[in-house]
Short mmCIF file of C-alpha atoms in Angstrom, two decimals:
data_model
loop_
_atom_site.label_atom_id
_atom_site.label_comp_id
_atom_site.label_asym_id
_atom_site.label_seq_id
_atom_site.Cartn_x
_atom_site.Cartn_y
_atom_site.Cartn_z
CA MET A 111 7.61 9.40 -17.00
CA THR A 112 4.19 8.01 -16.22
CA GLY A 113 3.96 9.72 -12.68
CA THR A 114 3.81 5.94 -11.14
CA ILE A 115 6.21 3.61 -9.51
CA VAL A 116 7.15 1.99 -12.77
CA ASP A 117 9.22 5.05 -13.59
CA VAL A 118 11.76 3.64 -11.43
CA PRO A 119 13.93 1.52 -13.71
CA GLY A 120 13.50 -2.30 -13.13
CA VAL A 121 10.09 -2.14 -11.35
CA LEU A 122 6.95 -3.72 -12.81
CA VAL A 123 3.44 -3.76 -11.35
CA GLY A 124 0.46 -5.93 -11.92
CA HIS A 125 -3.00 -6.02 -10.45
CA ALA A 126 -5.72 -8.59 -10.34
CA GLN A 127 -9.27 -8.03 -8.53
CA ASN A 128 -12.78 -9.36 -8.21
CA GLU A 129 -14.87 -6.21 -8.77
CA GLU A 130 -18.05 -7.95 -7.63
CA THR A 131 -16.71 -9.10 -4.29
CA LEU A 132 -14.59 -6.02 -3.88
CA THR A 133 -11.18 -7.60 -3.12
CA GLY A 134 -7.86 -7.79 -5.04
CA CYS A 135 -4.03 -7.90 -4.88
CA SER A 136 -1.17 -5.95 -6.45
CA VAL A 137 2.37 -7.31 -7.18
CA ILE A 138 5.50 -5.28 -7.55
CA MET A 139 8.05 -7.30 -9.45
CA LEU A 140 11.59 -6.62 -9.90
CA GLU A 141 13.66 -7.20 -13.11
CA LYS A 142 16.60 -8.16 -10.88
CA PRO A 143 16.90 -9.01 -7.22
CA SER A 144 16.95 -5.85 -5.29
CA VAL A 145 17.84 -4.77 -1.59
CA CYS A 146 14.61 -4.35 0.45
CA GLY A 147 13.74 -3.13 3.90
CA VAL A 148 10.42 -2.83 6.04
CA ASP A 149 9.07 -0.91 8.71
CA VAL A 150 5.77 -1.82 10.40
CA ARG A 151 3.99 0.84 12.47
CA GLY A 152 0.57 -0.46 12.93
CA SER A 153 -0.08 -2.86 15.85
CA ALA A 154 -2.33 -5.30 13.95
CA PRO A 155 -0.24 -6.32 10.91
CA GLY A 156 -0.65 -9.17 8.48
CA THR A 157 2.68 -9.83 6.89
CA ARG A 158 4.87 -12.41 5.37
CA GLU A 159 8.76 -12.63 5.22
CA THR A 160 9.28 -9.26 7.06
CA ASP A 161 11.80 -10.99 9.61
CA LEU A 162 14.05 -11.79 6.60
CA LEU A 163 14.28 -8.02 5.88
CA ASP A 164 15.98 -7.51 9.16
CA PRO A 165 19.64 -6.24 8.56
CA VAL A 166 21.08 -8.81 10.87
CA ASN A 167 19.38 -11.73 8.80
CA LEU A 168 21.01 -13.43 5.87
CA VAL A 169 19.10 -12.75 2.72
CA SER A 170 19.66 -9.26 1.46
CA VAL A 171 17.56 -9.07 -1.74
CA VAL A 172 13.89 -9.79 -2.82
CA HIS A 173 12.37 -10.77 -6.16
CA ALA A 174 9.04 -9.27 -5.67
CA ILE A 175 6.64 -7.81 -3.12
CA CYS A 176 2.76 -8.63 -2.79
CA LEU A 177 0.05 -6.15 -1.43
CA SER A 178 -3.19 -7.82 -0.88
CA GLY A 179 -6.79 -7.49 0.51
CA GLY A 180 -8.34 -10.19 2.31
CA SER A 181 -6.78 -9.93 5.73
CA ALA A 182 -4.63 -12.75 6.61
CA TYR A 183 -6.27 -15.02 4.07
CA GLY A 184 -4.93 -12.76 1.37
CA LEU A 185 -1.43 -13.68 2.21
CA ASP A 186 -1.99 -16.76 -0.02
CA ALA A 187 -1.79 -14.42 -2.97
CA ALA A 188 1.87 -14.28 -2.48
CA THR A 189 2.06 -18.18 -2.99
CA GLY A 190 0.71 -17.56 -6.64
CA LEU A 191 3.30 -15.00 -7.25
CA MET A 192 5.99 -17.41 -5.92
CA GLN A 193 4.70 -19.92 -8.31
CA TYR A 194 5.07 -17.58 -11.17
CA LEU A 195 8.44 -16.59 -10.45
CA GLU A 196 9.56 -20.28 -9.96
CA GLU A 197 8.17 -21.25 -13.25
CA HIS A 198 10.34 -18.46 -14.81
CA GLY A 199 13.41 -19.51 -12.89
CA ILE A 200 13.54 -16.58 -10.75
CA GLY A 201 14.53 -16.77 -7.05
CA LEU A 202 17.34 -17.59 -4.61
CA ASP A 203 19.42 -20.55 -6.01
CA VAL A 204 19.52 -23.02 -3.01
CA GLY A 205 20.94 -26.01 -5.12
CA TYR A 206 17.43 -27.64 -5.37
CA GLY A 207 15.85 -25.29 -7.66
CA VAL A 208 15.16 -21.71 -6.59
CA VAL A 209 13.22 -20.00 -3.83
CA PRO A 210 11.52 -16.70 -4.76
CA ILE A 211 11.79 -14.18 -1.95
CA VAL A 212 8.30 -12.53 -1.77
CA PRO A 213 7.59 -10.16 1.32
CA ALA A 214 3.83 -9.53 1.61
CA ALA A 215 1.50 -7.36 3.47
CA VAL A 216 -2.43 -7.56 3.71
CA LEU A 217 -5.14 -5.20 4.55
CA PHE A 218 -8.61 -5.86 5.98
CA ASP A 219 -11.47 -5.37 3.50
CA LEU A 220 -13.79 -8.19 4.39
CA ALA A 221 -16.40 -5.60 5.57
CA VAL A 222 -17.24 -4.75 1.94
CA GLY A 223 -18.35 -6.90 -0.90
CA ASP A 224 -18.31 -10.76 -0.04
CA TYR A 225 -16.10 -11.58 2.89
CA ARG A 226 -16.02 -15.12 1.65
CA VAL A 227 -14.20 -14.32 -1.22
CA ARG A 228 -10.41 -13.42 -0.67
CA PRO A 229 -7.27 -13.05 -2.84
CA ASP A 230 -5.85 -16.57 -3.28
CA ARG A 231 -3.01 -18.27 -4.94
CA GLN A 232 -4.78 -17.95 -8.54
CA MET A 233 -5.18 -14.26 -8.07
CA GLY A 234 -1.57 -13.70 -6.99
CA TYR A 235 -0.58 -15.69 -10.16
CA ALA A 236 -2.81 -13.64 -12.33
CA ALA A 237 -1.55 -10.33 -10.99
CA ALA A 238 2.12 -11.49 -11.79
CA GLN A 239 1.01 -12.43 -15.42
CA ALA A 240 -0.34 -8.81 -15.79
CA ALA A 241 2.83 -7.15 -14.39
CA SER A 242 4.34 -4.56 -16.85
CA ARG A 243 6.00 -1.33 -17.13
CA GLU A 244 2.77 0.42 -18.36
CA LYS A 245 1.40 3.28 -16.42
CA VAL A 246 -0.15 1.85 -13.29
CA ALA A 247 -3.99 1.77 -12.99
CA GLN A 248 -5.28 3.47 -9.72
CA GLY A 249 -8.31 3.58 -7.61
CA ASN A 250 -10.65 0.49 -7.28
CA VAL A 251 -7.83 -1.89 -8.57
CA GLY A 252 -5.56 -4.52 -7.01
CA ALA A 253 -5.09 -4.21 -3.35
CA GLY A 254 -7.28 -1.09 -3.45
CA THR A 255 -10.38 -2.63 -4.69
CA GLY A 256 -12.03 -2.80 -1.37
CA ALA A 257 -10.18 -0.08 0.48
CA THR A 258 -12.02 2.36 2.64
CA VAL A 259 -11.32 5.34 4.89
CA GLY A 260 -13.16 7.47 7.63
CA LYS A 261 -14.65 4.56 9.98
CA LEU A 262 -14.90 6.47 13.30
CA ASN A 263 -18.52 7.27 12.77
CA GLY A 264 -19.51 3.60 11.93
CA PHE A 265 -18.65 1.88 8.73
CA GLY A 266 -21.81 2.83 7.17
CA ASN A 267 -20.62 6.33 7.13
CA ALA A 268 -17.16 5.55 5.79
CA MET A 269 -15.93 6.47 2.26
CA LYS A 270 -14.48 4.53 -0.52
CA SER A 271 -10.69 4.71 -1.06
CA GLY A 272 -8.37 2.89 -3.37
CA LEU A 273 -4.77 2.47 -4.56
CA GLY A 274 -2.49 5.19 -5.58
CA THR A 275 0.84 5.79 -6.80
CA ALA A 276 3.42 8.62 -7.60
CA SER A 277 6.99 9.10 -8.73
CA VAL A 278 9.65 11.80 -8.93
CA ILE A 279 12.77 12.15 -10.82
CA LEU A 280 15.89 14.27 -10.02
CA PRO A 281 18.55 15.86 -12.30
CA ASN A 282 21.12 13.21 -11.25
CA GLY A 283 18.90 10.46 -12.60
CA LEU A 284 17.58 9.43 -9.17
CA VAL A 285 14.16 8.18 -9.49
CA ILE A 286 11.68 7.38 -6.52
CA GLY A 287 8.23 5.90 -6.75
CA ALA A 288 5.52 4.78 -4.36
CA ILE A 289 2.33 2.54 -4.39
CA VAL A 290 -0.07 2.32 -1.64
CA ALA A 291 -3.46 0.84 -0.89
CA VAL A 292 -5.13 3.21 1.59
CA ASN A 293 -7.51 1.43 3.95
CA ALA A 294 -7.29 3.82 7.11
CA VAL A 295 -9.61 4.13 10.04
CA GLY A 296 -9.01 7.79 9.90
CA HIS A 297 -9.53 10.67 7.37
CA VAL A 298 -7.18 11.62 4.53
CA VAL A 299 -6.19 15.27 4.35
CA ASN A 300 -4.33 17.01 1.53
CA PRO A 301 -1.31 18.29 3.39
CA GLN A 302 -0.94 21.38 1.09
CA SER A 303 -4.44 22.86 1.51
CA GLY A 304 -5.20 21.16 4.76
CA THR A 305 -8.56 19.99 3.26
CA ILE A 306 -9.96 16.78 4.33
CA ILE A 307 -10.69 14.89 1.15
CA ALA A 308 -12.19 11.57 2.40
CA GLY A 309 -13.24 10.69 5.91
CA PRO A 310 -16.09 9.78 8.14
CA ARG A 311 -19.51 11.34 7.36
CA ASP A 312 -22.24 12.35 9.75
CA GLU A 313 -26.17 11.75 9.30
CA GLN A 314 -26.25 14.55 6.62
CA GLY A 315 -23.29 13.24 4.57
CA THR A 316 -20.91 15.98 5.62
CA ILE A 317 -17.48 14.80 5.90
CA ARG A 318 -16.06 14.94 9.59
CA ASP A 319 -12.64 15.38 11.16
CA SER A 320 -11.59 12.02 12.74
CA MET A 321 -9.74 13.66 15.49
CA GLU A 322 -12.71 15.71 16.49
CA ILE A 323 -14.76 12.40 16.76
CA LEU A 324 -12.00 11.02 19.03
CA ARG A 325 -11.91 13.97 21.17
CA GLN A 326 -15.69 14.11 21.72
CA GLN A 327 -15.63 10.31 22.29
CA ALA A 328 -12.59 9.89 24.17
CA PHE A 329 -13.18 6.32 25.17
CA ALA A 330 -14.82 5.20 21.93
CA PRO A 331 -12.97 2.17 20.47
CA ILE A 332 -11.37 2.31 16.98
CA PRO A 333 -13.42 -0.31 14.82
CA PRO A 334 -11.38 -3.43 14.71
CA GLY A 335 -10.92 -5.48 11.52
CA THR A 336 -11.59 -2.53 9.07
CA ASN A 337 -8.09 -0.93 8.65
CA THR A 338 -4.49 -1.04 7.55
CA THR A 339 -2.57 1.05 4.98
CA ILE A 340 0.06 -0.84 3.03
CA ALA A 341 2.73 0.53 0.67
CA VAL A 342 5.95 0.18 -1.24
CA VAL A 343 8.41 2.79 -1.85
CA ALA A 344 11.29 2.01 -4.49
CA SER A 345 14.12 3.84 -5.92
CA ASN A 346 17.10 3.36 -8.26
CA ALA A 347 19.46 4.31 -5.23
CA HIS A 348 22.43 2.23 -4.16
CA LEU A 349 21.59 1.31 -0.45
CA SER A 350 22.58 -1.33 1.87
CA LYS A 351 19.84 -3.42 3.67
CA ALA A 352 20.06 -1.28 6.90
CA GLU A 353 19.75 1.88 4.81
CA ALA A 354 16.57 0.52 2.87
CA ASN A 355 14.99 -0.22 6.34
CA LYS A 356 15.82 3.41 7.48
CA VAL A 357 14.09 4.61 4.10
CA ALA A 358 11.00 2.57 5.09
CA GLN A 359 10.98 4.14 8.52
CA MET A 360 11.27 7.66 7.12
CA ALA A 361 8.66 6.96 4.49
CA HIS A 362 5.93 6.62 7.09
CA ASP A 363 6.13 10.35 7.43
CA GLY A 364 4.28 10.26 4.12
CA LEU A 365 1.23 8.48 5.90
CA ALA A 366 1.38 10.81 8.96
CA ARG A 367 1.08 13.91 6.76
CA THR A 368 -1.98 12.61 5.04
CA ILE A 369 -3.87 10.10 7.36
CA ARG A 370 -5.22 10.99 10.75
CA PRO A 371 -5.11 9.07 13.05
CA ILE A 372 -2.43 6.65 11.85
CA HIS A 373 -0.41 3.77 13.15
CA THR A 374 -3.35 2.69 15.73
CA MET A 375 -3.78 -0.45 17.66
CA TYR A 376 -6.22 -1.81 14.92
CA ASP A 377 -3.90 -0.61 12.08
CA GLY A 378 -1.17 -2.84 10.43
CA ASP A 379 0.42 -0.09 8.64
CA THR A 380 3.50 -1.55 6.73
CA ILE A 381 5.90 0.14 4.25
CA PHE A 382 8.45 -1.84 2.16
CA ALA A 383 11.51 0.13 0.71
CA VAL A 384 13.23 -1.38 -2.42
CA ALA A 385 16.57 -0.09 -3.81
CA THR A 386 17.55 -1.34 -7.24
CA GLY A 387 21.20 0.18 -7.08
CA GLU A 388 22.00 2.14 -9.96
CA VAL A 389 22.41 5.68 -8.58
CA GLU A 390 24.59 6.79 -5.53
CA ALA A 391 22.33 8.87 -3.45
CA SER A 392 22.40 9.55 0.50
CA VAL A 393 19.86 7.60 2.58
CA ASP A 394 18.51 10.82 4.05
CA LEU A 395 17.67 12.22 0.54
CA VAL A 396 16.06 8.95 -0.51
CA GLY A 397 14.02 8.76 2.81
CA ALA A 398 12.84 12.36 2.71
CA LEU A 399 11.81 12.18 -0.88
CA SER A 400 10.10 8.70 -0.36
CA ALA A 401 7.88 10.24 2.28
CA ASP A 402 6.93 12.98 -0.19
CA VAL A 403 6.23 10.64 -2.99
CA LEU A 404 4.10 8.40 -0.58
CA ALA A 405 2.01 11.41 0.57
CA GLU A 406 1.29 12.09 -2.98
CA ALA A 407 0.32 8.49 -3.63
CA VAL A 408 -2.18 8.47 -0.83
CA ILE A 409 -3.79 11.60 -2.32
CA GLN A 410 -3.93 9.82 -5.62
CA ALA A 411 -5.51 6.79 -4.09
CA VAL A 412 -8.43 8.82 -2.75
CA LYS A 413 -8.90 10.91 -5.88
CA HIS A 414 -9.05 7.81 -8.16
CA ALA A 415 -11.41 5.92 -6.13
CA GLU A 416 -14.97 5.26 -7.36
CA GLU A 417 -18.08 4.62 -5.43
CA ALA A 418 -18.50 0.86 -4.28
CA GLY A 419 -20.08 -1.18 -1.73
CA GLY A 420 -22.66 1.55 -1.09
CA LEU A 421 -19.99 4.03 0.01
CA PRO A 422 -19.39 7.34 -1.70
CA SER A 423 -15.98 8.39 -3.09
CA TYR A 424 -14.04 11.75 -3.23
CA ARG A 425 -15.78 12.44 -6.54
CA ARG A 426 -19.03 13.10 -5.08
CA TYR A 427 -17.81 15.91 -2.94
CA PHE A 428 -15.02 17.60 -5.07
CA GLN A 429 -14.75 18.49 -8.72
CA GLU A 430 -11.42 18.58 -10.19
#
């Protein structure tokens, strides 16, 4: 066990990023086509192929998922991932070659680094080439390279966040993993201790409670174009497409436990749920544990983040 999403059999992860311009993408590749669902809770999403995951629609499996920075521009990274899969003969056989099914979601990181450089087809291809079963790198990597949190006191008083992942295994062989790029407008709290571990800072550098700022400035708008948390939860459970969508829905509880506020009008919070089909398990169990694992992945995203773009990270304030 690596404690990361690749503990789920058949799941591989690859990152590619530009550390100078602070953006990147992450790909979650599947060794065999797997059932997938999605749940979008934020009101400003940037997504690709999410309609396909509706249980009433035809295709029931996907071949990979792409998480990317770059706002809507970053959706181009999924094209590079598709190219890699096609070159390896992976995709839906349509009688005229294959069509890889690659859902994607993006976050807005244009406010850090160089907004003119976004994840593109080449970066998506590079992330696919890097995909492996090795322990997943966390922090300022992949889709988390330009991720930030705590923006309700102005972006200059935000904190650096990143990408995190976690996993759990049960005695019956059920494995559940999560990977998340945390780019929230609000703060991140450790639900076990109640401690805010990253959030908006005041002029003295003290971390503030986002909800207190909202209460004090009831009509202050949430900064547009700075937000969105995107994630994948995966398991080796045998689920239907409808059940996978339910798991994605339940997994949002993991975000609600750790990020405040969440699912705002200026967020595009999106969770994909993948099931590779080896172990019989109830949808309630998989959904409940997915929320737990995703909450832990959010905490890891903050703890592994490093200072960048002039913004401090968790490590400036807390010593492990």
